[in-house]
Short mmCIF file of C-alpha atoms in Angstrom, two decimals:
data_model
loop_
_atom_site.label_atom_id
_atom_site.label_comp_id
_atom_site.label_asym_id
_atom_site.label_seq_id
_atom_site.Cartn_x
_atom_site.Cartn_y
_atom_site.Cartn_z
CA MET A 1 0.00 0.00 0.00
CA ASN A 2 1.28 3.44 -0.83
CA GLU A 3 1.17 6.22 1.74
CA ALA A 4 -2.14 7.71 0.56
CA VAL A 5 -3.86 4.32 0.61
CA THR A 6 -2.36 3.51 4.02
CA LYS A 7 -3.63 6.79 5.50
CA ARG A 8 -7.08 6.24 4.03
CA PHE A 9 -7.09 2.60 5.21
CA LEU A 10 -6.25 3.68 8.75
CA LEU A 11 -9.03 6.26 8.70
CA TYR A 12 -11.63 3.79 7.43
CA PHE A 13 -10.43 1.01 9.71
CA ARG A 14 -10.54 3.27 12.78
CA LEU A 15 -14.04 4.43 11.89
CA MET A 16 -15.14 0.81 11.44
CA LEU A 17 -13.52 -0.09 14.78
CA LEU A 18 -15.34 2.76 16.48
CA VAL A 19 -18.68 1.54 15.17
CA TRP A 20 -17.87 -2.08 16.06
CA ILE A 21 -16.82 -1.13 19.61
CA LEU A 22 -20.05 0.82 20.07
CA ILE A 23 -22.13 -2.09 18.73
CA ALA A 24 -20.32 -4.57 21.00
CA ASN A 25 -20.78 -2.30 24.02
CA ALA A 26 -24.47 -1.89 23.23
CA ILE A 27 -24.89 -5.68 23.04
CA ILE A 28 -22.95 -6.14 26.29
CA HIS A 29 -25.02 -3.45 27.99
CA VAL A 30 -28.38 -4.79 26.79
CA THR A 31 -27.53 -8.40 27.68
CA GLY A 32 -25.93 -7.49 31.01
CA LEU A 33 -22.84 -9.53 30.17
CA GLU A 34 -20.49 -9.48 33.14
CA TYR A 35 -16.70 -9.38 32.97
CA SER A 36 -16.55 -7.78 29.53
CA TRP A 37 -13.15 -6.37 30.54
CA LEU A 38 -11.83 -9.79 29.50
CA ILE A 39 -12.86 -9.05 25.91
CA PHE A 40 -11.60 -5.50 25.72
CA LEU A 41 -8.27 -6.19 27.41
CA SER A 42 -7.52 -8.77 24.72
CA ASN A 43 -8.37 -6.23 22.05
CA ILE A 44 -6.11 -3.59 23.58
CA MET A 45 -3.31 -6.14 23.74
CA MET A 46 -3.86 -7.20 20.13
CA PHE A 47 -3.44 -3.66 18.84
CA THR A 48 -0.44 -2.80 21.02
CA LEU A 49 1.67 -5.82 20.05
CA GLU A 50 4.06 -5.66 17.12
CA GLY A 51 3.99 -7.87 14.02
CA ASP A 52 1.49 -9.47 11.70
CA VAL A 53 -2.11 -9.10 12.89
CA LYS A 54 -2.84 -12.83 12.59
CA ASP A 55 0.22 -13.66 14.71
CA ARG A 56 -0.88 -11.05 17.24
CA PHE A 57 -4.35 -12.58 17.32
CA VAL A 58 -2.93 -16.02 18.15
CA THR A 59 -0.50 -14.57 20.71
CA VAL A 60 -3.25 -12.64 22.48
CA GLU A 61 -5.80 -15.44 22.51
CA LEU A 62 -3.34 -18.11 23.70
CA GLY A 63 -1.46 -15.81 26.07
CA GLY A 64 -4.64 -14.61 27.77
CA LEU A 65 -5.94 -18.15 28.13
CA VAL A 66 -2.66 -19.34 29.64
CA GLY A 67 -2.69 -16.36 32.00
CA LEU A 68 -6.16 -17.29 33.22
CA ILE A 69 -5.17 -20.96 33.59
CA LEU A 70 -2.06 -19.99 35.55
CA THR A 71 -4.26 -17.83 37.77
CA VAL A 72 -6.40 -20.86 38.58
CA ILE A 73 -3.29 -22.94 39.29
CA ALA A 74 -1.87 -20.20 41.53
CA LEU A 75 -5.12 -19.79 43.48
CA LEU A 76 -5.52 -23.55 43.97
CA SER A 77 -1.89 -23.84 45.06
CA ILE A 78 -2.16 -20.91 47.47
CA THR A 79 -5.30 -22.45 48.97
CA ALA A 80 -3.57 -25.82 49.39
CA LEU A 81 -0.19 -24.54 50.64
CA THR A 82 -1.24 -21.74 53.00
CA PRO A 83 -2.47 -24.08 55.78
CA VAL A 84 0.79 -26.05 55.54
CA LEU A 85 3.39 -23.32 54.94
CA GLY A 86 1.65 -20.28 56.40
CA GLY A 87 0.39 -17.16 54.65
CA PHE A 88 3.75 -15.84 53.48
CA PHE A 89 5.27 -18.93 51.85
CA GLY A 90 1.88 -20.35 50.92
CA PHE A 91 1.40 -17.26 48.77
CA LEU A 92 4.96 -16.61 47.60
CA ILE A 93 5.85 -20.09 46.34
CA PRO A 94 2.88 -20.47 43.96
CA LEU A 95 3.37 -16.89 42.79
CA ALA A 96 7.06 -17.61 42.11
CA VAL A 97 6.16 -20.72 40.10
CA VAL A 98 3.61 -19.01 37.83
CA LEU A 99 5.87 -15.98 37.35
CA PHE A 100 8.79 -18.29 36.55
CA ILE A 101 6.64 -19.95 33.90
CA LEU A 102 5.57 -16.65 32.35
CA ILE A 103 8.89 -14.80 32.57
CA ILE A 104 11.71 -17.34 32.42
CA LEU A 105 10.08 -19.78 30.00
CA HIS A 106 8.80 -16.99 27.72
CA PRO A 107 11.66 -17.32 25.19
CA TYR A 108 10.80 -21.00 24.68
CA ALA A 109 7.09 -20.47 24.00
CA PRO A 110 6.43 -16.76 23.32
CA LYS A 111 3.05 -17.37 21.68
CA VAL A 112 1.62 -18.77 24.93
CA LEU A 113 3.88 -17.38 27.66
CA ASN A 114 3.87 -13.62 27.24
CA ASN A 115 2.87 -10.23 28.61
CA VAL A 116 -0.75 -10.87 27.70
CA GLY A 117 -0.83 -13.82 30.09
CA PHE A 118 0.91 -11.71 32.72
CA ALA A 119 -1.75 -9.00 32.30
CA TYR A 120 -4.61 -11.47 32.65
CA LEU A 121 -2.98 -13.06 35.71
CA THR A 122 -2.60 -9.64 37.29
CA VAL A 123 -6.09 -8.35 36.53
CA ALA A 124 -7.86 -11.61 37.44
CA CYS A 125 -6.16 -11.49 40.84
CA ILE A 126 -7.48 -8.02 41.62
CA ASP A 127 -10.64 -9.73 42.82
CA ALA A 128 -9.52 -13.33 43.23
CA GLU A 129 -12.67 -14.33 45.12
CA THR A 130 -14.95 -13.23 42.28
CA PHE A 131 -12.67 -14.89 39.74
CA ALA A 132 -12.63 -18.17 41.68
CA ALA A 133 -16.39 -18.12 42.23
CA ASN A 134 -17.14 -17.55 38.54
CA LEU A 135 -14.49 -19.56 36.67
CA PRO A 136 -16.75 -21.00 33.97
CA ARG A 137 -18.21 -17.58 33.20
CA PHE A 138 -14.76 -15.93 33.11
CA PHE A 139 -13.42 -18.56 30.72
CA PHE A 140 -16.54 -18.46 28.54
CA VAL A 141 -16.52 -14.67 28.27
CA TYR A 142 -12.81 -14.65 27.52
CA ILE A 143 -12.76 -17.44 24.96
CA VAL A 144 -15.96 -16.69 23.07
CA GLY A 145 -15.97 -12.93 23.58
CA SER A 146 -12.39 -12.24 22.64
CA LEU A 147 -12.44 -14.62 19.66
CA VAL A 148 -15.59 -13.00 18.28
CA PHE A 149 -14.64 -9.42 19.08
CA ASN A 150 -11.04 -9.65 17.84
CA GLY A 151 -12.09 -11.81 14.89
CA VAL A 152 -14.48 -9.11 13.70
CA CYS A 153 -11.73 -6.51 14.12
CA ILE A 154 -9.43 -8.54 11.86
CA PHE A 155 -12.26 -9.11 9.38
CA LEU A 156 -12.86 -5.33 9.18
CA MET A 157 -9.36 -4.82 7.82
CA LYS A 158 -10.27 -6.34 4.45
CA PRO A 159 -13.17 -4.01 3.57
CA ALA A 160 -11.23 -1.05 4.97
CA LYS A 161 -8.29 -1.86 2.65
CA ALA A 162 -10.57 -2.36 -0.35
CA LEU A 163 -12.43 0.88 0.32
CA ALA A 164 -9.16 2.78 0.79
CA ALA A 165 -7.71 1.45 -2.47
CA LYS A 166 -10.95 2.24 -4.31
CA THR A 167 -11.32 5.80 -2.99
CA VAL A 168 -7.67 6.77 -3.53
CA LYS A 169 -7.83 5.66 -7.19
CA ALA A 170 -11.00 7.68 -7.78
#
């Protein structure tokens, strides 16, 4: 794409994103869907990562899922170890293990062990009790919501490119 087409594409794509975000928020509002932050955090991550958009999509979806799974593992481990090791070590050891997995093992599996997973681990732990009490809903909203929402965002790129190429030629 030349510079004029790229500028026009970005304009059209951003306008399409704006409309899509408003539509998605309207649906979420009308349906009363809880935990929609799971969807929008994945979208923010997808557009802040570098590289090909399809690679970013995979990285975000897998990284977020791994982050949520590691959160479950950490919470279960903390619950099991705290009575045995006390509050300090019962918390610190599971935290060290999941952080080791995300940080140290990242170079060996960057698509699944990445900053997206770290973000989901962090945010899910803000209210660990709510997360633990609603695991199926959290995972459903994340998996279905982020796949649909981010999938539509990627889909919108094609008509935005076509429209940009068509209007710059005219």
